[in-house]
Amino acid sequence: MMEDELIKIWQSSPMEEQIKFDKSRLMLEMQSSLSRFNKLVKHGILIEQVAMIIAIPVFLFYIYFVPFVLSKIASILIVIWGIWYFIKLKEWKRKKPTNLTKNYLDYLYESRNYLVMLKKWGDNAIYWYILPTILSVILFLFGPILAGKLNNKMIAIMFVVTISTGVFTYIWGKWRVKTQYIPRLKKIEELIKVMEE
Amino acid sequence: MSKELEKTFLNALEQNQQKLLRICSVYAKDADDTKDLFQEVLVQIWRSMQTFESKSSIGTWMFRITLNVCLRFRSKENKKQKQFIQMDSITIAKFIPTKEDYGEQEKLAHLKSCIKKLNEAEKAVITLYLEEVRYKEISEILGLSENNVAVKVKRIKKKLLNCIIQIA
């Protein structure tokens, strides 16, 4: 088979499928599907941001109105952490590669850098996400516990719930890194290698 | 978005639809996947229309977006989006070949199955080559030097020819 025949064979496919457009309808559908799509894309980070928007005022309220000193200190720590996390979420959102008009190799580099960053944060989630929140909540609980305001059953339930949440978040984070970030990163690394060789 | 931009989009789409669909078909698993991917490509092209500058031809620019969308396309994720992206204004009808067409269709099927065996970066290079995009433009779309493109095309063509001979 001649090499140029490849092009001929490839271009014989226009007859294979026939595309038909209803132009005016297409434009209307584009507009509406796009706005819904944009909302969907922002979904994940948005949930976390909304959680922070709710949590920060709640713990600010606790700083003033909870009578226990340890709980006040814990609330201050949670508010500081919440603000920091909210800023981080905004930063991640900004760094997400959305510019599809870049050339293929640059898009691969950008996607790789973004995934490396997410993986790094995912790997270290125990230090910046799980431990600070769980320890702050435990510190918060020690306020009423030391003042003798909670019975043993309540203390046990609260500790079990807090620690279980921490363990679940840890496992879920590890699962996410393993199933979502690492395979995609591997694939992108391979593609970059092929492009550069 | 302005009427002028809308017109540019529709004209460019009419000129390039078959080419874009062919590129999508290489990255998709089956016909349904191809349609989903093609729709996703259209949404992303439409979304980026306002950033289009006439530095390169609109066709080249569309290829660039198509390849980047194909790269990040995941069927599973797309199924989630499917409830949001439903464009009934597009219909892709299967062509029923005549007896004379069967020979060509068979060759095409062989070529497509061989292209599907390539990795995604090689698919990008070869589909652009098969669409008769010039090396200079391919290098702009992919971010490689022209020489590198030429070397890759030569290497991939050799792979494809070997694969087709084996199948045939």
Short mmCIF file of N, CA and C in Angstrom, two decimals, chain A residues 32-173:
data_model
loop_
_atom_site.label_atom_id
_atom_site.label_comp_id
_atom_site.label_asym_id
_atom_site.label_seq_id
_atom_site.Cartn_x
_atom_site.Cartn_y
_atom_site.Cartn_z
N SER A 32 -27.59 27.38 26.62
CA SER A 32 -28.12 26.86 27.87
C SER A 32 -27.26 25.73 28.42
N SER A 33 -26.77 24.84 27.55
CA SER A 33 -25.97 23.73 28.06
C SER A 33 -24.66 24.23 28.63
N LEU A 34 -24.14 25.30 28.07
CA LEU A 34 -22.87 25.84 28.52
C LEU A 34 -22.98 26.39 29.94
N SER A 35 -24.05 27.13 30.20
CA SER A 35 -24.16 27.69 31.54
C SER A 35 -24.35 26.58 32.58
N ARG A 36 -25.09 25.52 32.21
CA ARG A 36 -25.29 24.40 33.14
C ARG A 36 -23.96 23.66 33.33
N PHE A 37 -23.23 23.50 32.23
CA PHE A 37 -21.96 22.79 32.26
C PHE A 37 -20.97 23.52 33.18
N ASN A 38 -20.91 24.85 33.02
CA ASN A 38 -19.99 25.63 33.86
C ASN A 38 -20.29 25.45 35.33
N LYS A 39 -21.58 25.40 35.64
CA LYS A 39 -21.99 25.21 37.04
C LYS A 39 -21.50 23.86 37.54
N LEU A 40 -21.63 22.86 36.68
CA LEU A 40 -21.24 21.49 37.06
C LEU A 40 -19.74 21.40 37.32
N VAL A 41 -18.96 22.03 36.46
CA VAL A 41 -17.50 21.98 36.58
C VAL A 41 -17.06 22.56 37.93
N LYS A 42 -17.72 23.63 38.35
CA LYS A 42 -17.31 24.30 39.58
C LYS A 42 -17.81 23.58 40.82
N HIS A 43 -18.65 22.57 40.64
CA HIS A 43 -19.37 21.92 41.72
C HIS A 43 -18.52 21.50 42.92
N GLY A 44 -17.45 20.69 42.66
CA GLY A 44 -16.64 20.13 43.74
C GLY A 44 -16.07 21.17 44.68
N ILE A 45 -15.37 22.15 44.08
CA ILE A 45 -14.72 23.19 44.90
C ILE A 45 -15.78 24.05 45.57
N LEU A 46 -16.88 24.25 44.86
CA LEU A 46 -17.96 25.09 45.39
C LEU A 46 -18.52 24.53 46.70
N ILE A 47 -18.71 23.22 46.76
CA ILE A 47 -19.26 22.59 47.96
C ILE A 47 -18.35 22.89 49.16
N GLU A 48 -17.04 22.73 48.95
CA GLU A 48 -16.08 22.97 50.04
C GLU A 48 -16.11 24.46 50.44
N GLN A 49 -16.22 25.33 49.43
CA GLN A 49 -16.23 26.76 49.75
C GLN A 49 -17.48 27.15 50.54
N VAL A 50 -18.61 26.57 50.14
CA VAL A 50 -19.86 26.86 50.86
C VAL A 50 -19.74 26.35 52.30
N ALA A 51 -19.12 25.17 52.47
CA ALA A 51 -18.94 24.61 53.82
C ALA A 51 -18.12 25.58 54.67
N MET A 52 -17.09 26.17 54.06
CA MET A 52 -16.24 27.13 54.80
C MET A 52 -17.02 28.41 55.12
N ILE A 53 -17.83 28.84 54.16
CA ILE A 53 -18.62 30.07 54.37
C ILE A 53 -19.59 29.88 55.54
N ILE A 54 -20.09 28.65 55.69
CA ILE A 54 -21.00 28.37 56.81
C ILE A 54 -20.19 28.20 58.11
N ALA A 55 -19.08 27.44 58.03
CA ALA A 55 -18.33 27.10 59.25
C ALA A 55 -17.68 28.32 59.90
N ILE A 56 -17.14 29.22 59.08
CA ILE A 56 -16.41 30.36 59.67
C ILE A 56 -17.30 31.23 60.56
N PRO A 57 -18.47 31.68 60.10
CA PRO A 57 -19.32 32.48 61.00
C PRO A 57 -19.79 31.69 62.23
N VAL A 58 -20.05 30.38 62.04
CA VAL A 58 -20.50 29.57 63.18
C VAL A 58 -19.44 29.57 64.28
N PHE A 59 -18.17 29.35 63.89
CA PHE A 59 -17.12 29.31 64.90
C PHE A 59 -16.75 30.70 65.42
N LEU A 60 -16.97 31.73 64.60
CA LEU A 60 -16.79 33.11 65.09
C LEU A 60 -17.80 33.37 66.19
N PHE A 61 -19.02 32.86 65.98
CA PHE A 61 -20.09 32.99 66.96
C PHE A 61 -19.68 32.28 68.27
N TYR A 62 -19.09 31.07 68.12
CA TYR A 62 -18.66 30.30 69.30
C TYR A 62 -17.59 31.04 70.11
N ILE A 63 -16.70 31.76 69.40
CA ILE A 63 -15.61 32.47 70.11
C ILE A 63 -16.22 33.40 71.17
N TYR A 64 -17.33 34.04 70.78
CA TYR A 64 -17.95 35.00 71.72
C TYR A 64 -18.89 34.35 72.72
N PHE A 65 -19.61 33.33 72.25
CA PHE A 65 -20.72 32.87 73.09
C PHE A 65 -20.48 31.56 73.84
N VAL A 66 -19.44 30.78 73.47
CA VAL A 66 -19.19 29.55 74.23
C VAL A 66 -18.37 29.93 75.47
N PRO A 67 -18.80 29.49 76.66
CA PRO A 67 -18.12 29.95 77.88
C PRO A 67 -16.77 29.27 78.17
N PHE A 68 -16.47 28.15 77.52
CA PHE A 68 -15.25 27.39 77.86
C PHE A 68 -14.02 27.90 77.10
N VAL A 69 -12.94 28.09 77.83
CA VAL A 69 -11.73 28.68 77.23
C VAL A 69 -11.15 27.79 76.12
N LEU A 70 -11.08 26.48 76.42
CA LEU A 70 -10.52 25.57 75.40
C LEU A 70 -11.35 25.60 74.11
N SER A 71 -12.66 25.67 74.25
CA SER A 71 -13.54 25.72 73.08
C SER A 71 -13.33 27.02 72.31
N LYS A 72 -13.10 28.11 73.05
CA LYS A 72 -12.83 29.41 72.39
C LYS A 72 -11.54 29.32 71.57
N ILE A 73 -10.50 28.73 72.20
CA ILE A 73 -9.21 28.60 71.49
C ILE A 73 -9.40 27.74 70.23
N ALA A 74 -10.13 26.62 70.39
CA ALA A 74 -10.38 25.72 69.25
C ALA A 74 -11.13 26.46 68.14
N SER A 75 -12.11 27.27 68.53
CA SER A 75 -12.90 28.01 67.54
C SER A 75 -12.01 28.98 66.77
N ILE A 76 -11.10 29.66 67.49
CA ILE A 76 -10.18 30.60 66.81
C ILE A 76 -9.34 29.83 65.80
N LEU A 77 -8.82 28.66 66.23
CA LEU A 77 -7.98 27.86 65.33
C LEU A 77 -8.76 27.42 64.08
N ILE A 78 -10.02 27.00 64.32
CA ILE A 78 -10.84 26.54 63.18
C ILE A 78 -11.12 27.71 62.22
N VAL A 79 -11.38 28.88 62.76
CA VAL A 79 -11.65 30.04 61.89
C VAL A 79 -10.41 30.37 61.06
N ILE A 80 -9.24 30.37 61.71
CA ILE A 80 -7.99 30.67 60.97
C ILE A 80 -7.78 29.62 59.87
N TRP A 81 -7.96 28.36 60.23
CA TRP A 81 -7.78 27.28 59.25
C TRP A 81 -8.80 27.41 58.11
N GLY A 82 -10.04 27.74 58.48
CA GLY A 82 -11.11 27.87 57.48
C GLY A 82 -10.80 28.96 56.46
N ILE A 83 -10.28 30.09 56.96
CA ILE A 83 -9.94 31.19 56.04
C ILE A 83 -8.80 30.76 55.12
N TRP A 84 -7.79 30.12 55.71
CA TRP A 84 -6.65 29.65 54.91
C TRP A 84 -7.12 28.66 53.83
N TYR A 85 -7.99 27.73 54.22
CA TYR A 85 -8.48 26.71 53.28
C TYR A 85 -9.32 27.34 52.16
N PHE A 86 -10.11 28.33 52.53
CA PHE A 86 -10.94 29.02 51.55
C PHE A 86 -10.05 29.69 50.49
N ILE A 87 -8.97 30.32 50.96
CA ILE A 87 -8.03 30.97 50.03
C ILE A 87 -7.37 29.93 49.13
N LYS A 88 -6.99 28.79 49.73
CA LYS A 88 -6.36 27.70 48.96
C LYS A 88 -7.30 27.19 47.86
N LEU A 89 -8.57 27.02 48.21
CA LEU A 89 -9.55 26.54 47.24
C LEU A 89 -9.63 27.48 46.04
N LYS A 90 -9.61 28.78 46.36
CA LYS A 90 -9.66 29.78 45.28
C LYS A 90 -8.43 29.68 44.38
N GLU A 91 -7.29 29.44 45.03
CA GLU A 91 -6.02 29.32 44.30
C GLU A 91 -6.06 28.10 43.37
N TRP A 92 -6.57 26.97 43.88
CA TRP A 92 -6.65 25.75 43.07
C TRP A 92 -7.57 25.94 41.87
N LYS A 93 -8.67 26.65 42.14
CA LYS A 93 -9.64 26.89 41.09
C LYS A 93 -9.00 27.72 39.97
N ARG A 94 -8.18 28.68 40.39
CA ARG A 94 -7.53 29.57 39.43
C ARG A 94 -6.48 28.82 38.59
N LYS A 95 -5.82 27.86 39.23
CA LYS A 95 -4.73 27.14 38.54
C LYS A 95 -5.23 26.03 37.62
N LYS A 96 -6.49 25.69 37.71
CA LYS A 96 -7.03 24.60 36.90
C LYS A 96 -6.86 24.91 35.40
N PRO A 97 -6.25 23.97 34.63
CA PRO A 97 -6.07 24.27 33.20
C PRO A 97 -7.39 24.28 32.45
N THR A 98 -7.80 25.45 32.05
CA THR A 98 -9.09 25.55 31.35
C THR A 98 -8.90 26.11 29.94
N ASN A 99 -7.68 26.60 29.68
CA ASN A 99 -7.46 27.20 28.37
C ASN A 99 -7.17 26.12 27.33
N LEU A 100 -8.21 25.74 26.62
CA LEU A 100 -8.08 24.66 25.64
C LEU A 100 -7.46 25.13 24.33
N THR A 101 -7.21 26.43 24.24
CA THR A 101 -6.68 26.94 22.98
C THR A 101 -5.15 26.87 22.93
N LYS A 102 -4.54 26.43 24.03
CA LYS A 102 -3.07 26.28 24.03
C LYS A 102 -2.66 25.13 23.14
N ASN A 103 -1.35 25.10 22.77
CA ASN A 103 -0.94 23.95 21.98
C ASN A 103 -0.92 22.69 22.85
N TYR A 104 -0.95 21.55 22.17
CA TYR A 104 -1.14 20.25 22.83
C TYR A 104 -0.09 20.00 23.92
N LEU A 105 1.18 20.29 23.60
CA LEU A 105 2.26 20.02 24.55
C LEU A 105 2.15 20.92 25.78
N ASP A 106 1.86 22.20 25.54
CA ASP A 106 1.69 23.12 26.68
C ASP A 106 0.52 22.69 27.53
N TYR A 107 -0.55 22.22 26.88
CA TYR A 107 -1.72 21.77 27.63
C TYR A 107 -1.37 20.55 28.48
N LEU A 108 -0.53 19.67 27.91
CA LEU A 108 -0.08 18.48 28.66
C LEU A 108 0.75 18.91 29.88
N TYR A 109 1.68 19.86 29.67
CA TYR A 109 2.51 20.35 30.79
C TYR A 109 1.63 20.95 31.88
N GLU A 110 0.68 21.77 31.45
CA GLU A 110 -0.18 22.45 32.41
C GLU A 110 -1.02 21.43 33.20
N SER A 111 -1.55 20.43 32.47
CA SER A 111 -2.36 19.40 33.14
C SER A 111 -1.50 18.60 34.11
N ARG A 112 -0.25 18.32 33.70
CA ARG A 112 0.64 17.56 34.58
C ARG A 112 0.94 18.36 35.86
N ASN A 113 1.28 19.64 35.68
CA ASN A 113 1.60 20.45 36.85
C ASN A 113 0.43 20.54 37.82
N TYR A 114 -0.75 20.67 37.24
CA TYR A 114 -1.96 20.77 38.08
C TYR A 114 -2.18 19.47 38.86
N LEU A 115 -2.02 18.34 38.16
CA LEU A 115 -2.22 17.03 38.81
C LEU A 115 -1.14 16.77 39.87
N VAL A 116 0.10 17.17 39.56
CA VAL A 116 1.19 17.00 40.55
C VAL A 116 0.86 17.79 41.81
N MET A 117 0.37 19.02 41.60
CA MET A 117 0.02 19.86 42.75
C MET A 117 -1.10 19.22 43.58
N LEU A 118 -2.14 18.74 42.88
CA LEU A 118 -3.27 18.11 43.60
C LEU A 118 -2.81 16.85 44.33
N LYS A 119 -1.95 16.09 43.68
CA LYS A 119 -1.46 14.84 44.29
C LYS A 119 -0.67 15.16 45.55
N LYS A 120 0.17 16.19 45.46
CA LYS A 120 1.00 16.58 46.61
C LYS A 120 0.11 16.96 47.79
N TRP A 121 -0.89 17.77 47.51
CA TRP A 121 -1.81 18.17 48.58
C TRP A 121 -2.60 16.97 49.09
N GLY A 122 -2.97 16.08 48.18
CA GLY A 122 -3.72 14.88 48.57
C GLY A 122 -2.89 13.96 49.45
N ASP A 123 -1.60 13.79 49.07
CA ASP A 123 -0.71 12.93 49.85
C ASP A 123 -0.51 13.46 51.27
N ASN A 124 -0.49 14.78 51.38
CA ASN A 124 -0.21 15.38 52.70
C ASN A 124 -1.47 15.83 53.43
N ALA A 125 -2.62 15.35 52.97
CA ALA A 125 -3.89 15.84 53.53
C ALA A 125 -3.98 15.62 55.05
N ILE A 126 -3.32 14.58 55.52
CA ILE A 126 -3.39 14.30 56.96
C ILE A 126 -2.83 15.47 57.78
N TYR A 127 -1.81 16.14 57.25
CA TYR A 127 -1.17 17.22 58.01
C TYR A 127 -1.91 18.56 57.93
N TRP A 128 -2.48 18.83 56.76
CA TRP A 128 -3.10 20.17 56.63
C TRP A 128 -4.62 20.15 56.68
N TYR A 129 -5.22 18.96 56.52
CA TYR A 129 -6.70 18.90 56.47
C TYR A 129 -7.25 18.11 57.66
N ILE A 130 -6.76 16.86 57.79
CA ILE A 130 -7.38 15.97 58.78
C ILE A 130 -6.95 16.32 60.21
N LEU A 131 -5.63 16.32 60.47
CA LEU A 131 -5.17 16.58 61.86
C LEU A 131 -5.60 17.95 62.39
N PRO A 132 -5.42 19.04 61.64
CA PRO A 132 -5.83 20.34 62.20
C PRO A 132 -7.33 20.38 62.56
N THR A 133 -8.17 19.81 61.69
CA THR A 133 -9.61 19.89 61.98
C THR A 133 -10.00 18.95 63.13
N ILE A 134 -9.48 17.71 63.06
CA ILE A 134 -9.86 16.74 64.10
C ILE A 134 -9.35 17.19 65.47
N LEU A 135 -8.08 17.64 65.51
CA LEU A 135 -7.53 18.08 66.80
C LEU A 135 -8.26 19.31 67.34
N SER A 136 -8.63 20.20 66.42
CA SER A 136 -9.37 21.40 66.86
C SER A 136 -10.74 21.01 67.42
N VAL A 137 -11.40 20.05 66.75
CA VAL A 137 -12.73 19.63 67.24
C VAL A 137 -12.58 18.94 68.60
N ILE A 138 -11.52 18.12 68.75
CA ILE A 138 -11.30 17.45 70.05
C ILE A 138 -11.03 18.49 71.14
N LEU A 139 -10.21 19.50 70.78
CA LEU A 139 -9.93 20.58 71.74
C LEU A 139 -11.24 21.30 72.12
N PHE A 140 -12.07 21.50 71.10
CA PHE A 140 -13.36 22.16 71.32
C PHE A 140 -14.20 21.34 72.31
N LEU A 141 -14.18 20.02 72.14
CA LEU A 141 -14.98 19.14 73.01
C LEU A 141 -14.45 19.13 74.44
N PHE A 142 -13.13 19.29 74.57
CA PHE A 142 -12.55 19.28 75.92
C PHE A 142 -13.08 20.43 76.80
N GLY A 143 -13.51 21.49 76.19
CA GLY A 143 -14.09 22.62 76.95
C GLY A 143 -15.23 22.14 77.83
N PRO A 144 -16.34 21.67 77.23
CA PRO A 144 -17.47 21.19 78.04
C PRO A 144 -17.13 19.94 78.85
N ILE A 145 -16.20 19.09 78.34
CA ILE A 145 -15.88 17.85 79.08
C ILE A 145 -15.23 18.22 80.42
N LEU A 146 -14.23 19.10 80.39
CA LEU A 146 -13.52 19.46 81.64
C LEU A 146 -14.43 20.22 82.60
N ALA A 147 -15.42 20.90 82.04
CA ALA A 147 -16.36 21.63 82.92
C ALA A 147 -17.45 20.69 83.43
N GLY A 148 -17.38 19.43 83.03
CA GLY A 148 -18.35 18.43 83.49
C GLY A 148 -19.74 18.61 82.92
N LYS A 149 -19.80 19.18 81.72
CA LYS A 149 -21.12 19.43 81.12
C LYS A 149 -21.60 18.28 80.22
N LEU A 150 -20.74 17.30 79.98
CA LEU A 150 -21.15 16.19 79.11
C LEU A 150 -21.05 14.87 79.87
N ASN A 151 -22.04 13.99 79.67
CA ASN A 151 -21.94 12.69 80.33
C ASN A 151 -21.06 11.75 79.49
N ASN A 152 -20.69 10.61 80.10
CA ASN A 152 -19.75 9.69 79.45
C ASN A 152 -20.25 9.20 78.10
N LYS A 153 -21.55 8.92 78.02
CA LYS A 153 -22.11 8.40 76.77
C LYS A 153 -21.94 9.43 75.64
N MET A 154 -22.26 10.67 75.96
CA MET A 154 -22.14 11.75 74.96
C MET A 154 -20.69 11.92 74.53
N ILE A 155 -19.78 11.87 75.52
CA ILE A 155 -18.35 12.02 75.21
C ILE A 155 -17.91 10.92 74.25
N ALA A 156 -18.32 9.67 74.59
CA ALA A 156 -17.93 8.52 73.75
C ALA A 156 -18.45 8.69 72.33
N ILE A 157 -19.74 9.06 72.21
CA ILE A 157 -20.34 9.23 70.87
C ILE A 157 -19.58 10.29 70.07
N MET A 158 -19.32 11.43 70.71
CA MET A 158 -18.66 12.54 70.01
C MET A 158 -17.25 12.16 69.56
N PHE A 159 -16.53 11.45 70.42
CA PHE A 159 -15.17 11.03 70.05
C PHE A 159 -15.19 10.03 68.90
N VAL A 160 -16.12 9.08 68.99
CA VAL A 160 -16.21 8.06 67.92
C VAL A 160 -16.55 8.73 66.58
N VAL A 161 -17.53 9.64 66.62
CA VAL A 161 -17.93 10.32 65.38
C VAL A 161 -16.76 11.13 64.80
N THR A 162 -16.08 11.89 65.68
CA THR A 162 -14.97 12.74 65.21
C THR A 162 -13.85 11.90 64.61
N ILE A 163 -13.44 10.87 65.35
CA ILE A 163 -12.31 10.05 64.86
C ILE A 163 -12.70 9.26 63.61
N SER A 164 -13.93 8.75 63.59
CA SER A 164 -14.38 8.02 62.39
C SER A 164 -14.37 8.94 61.16
N THR A 165 -14.81 10.18 61.35
CA THR A 165 -14.81 11.13 60.24
C THR A 165 -13.39 11.33 59.73
N GLY A 166 -12.45 11.46 60.67
CA GLY A 166 -11.05 11.64 60.30
C GLY A 166 -10.52 10.44 59.52
N VAL A 167 -10.82 9.24 60.01
CA VAL A 167 -10.33 8.01 59.36
C VAL A 167 -10.95 7.89 57.96
N PHE A 168 -12.27 8.15 57.89
CA PHE A 168 -12.96 8.06 56.60
C PHE A 168 -12.35 9.05 55.60
N THR A 169 -12.13 10.29 56.05
CA THR A 169 -11.56 11.31 55.16
C THR A 169 -10.18 10.90 54.68
N TYR A 170 -9.40 10.31 55.59
CA TYR A 170 -8.05 9.87 55.24
C TYR A 170 -8.10 8.79 54.15
N ILE A 171 -8.96 7.77 54.37
CA ILE A 171 -9.06 6.67 53.41
C ILE A 171 -9.59 7.18 52.06
N TRP A 172 -10.60 8.03 52.13
CA TRP A 172 -11.19 8.58 50.91
C TRP A 172 -10.16 9.39 50.12
N GLY A 173 -9.34 10.18 50.83
CA GLY A 173 -8.30 10.98 50.19
C GLY A 173 -7.27 10.10 49.50
#
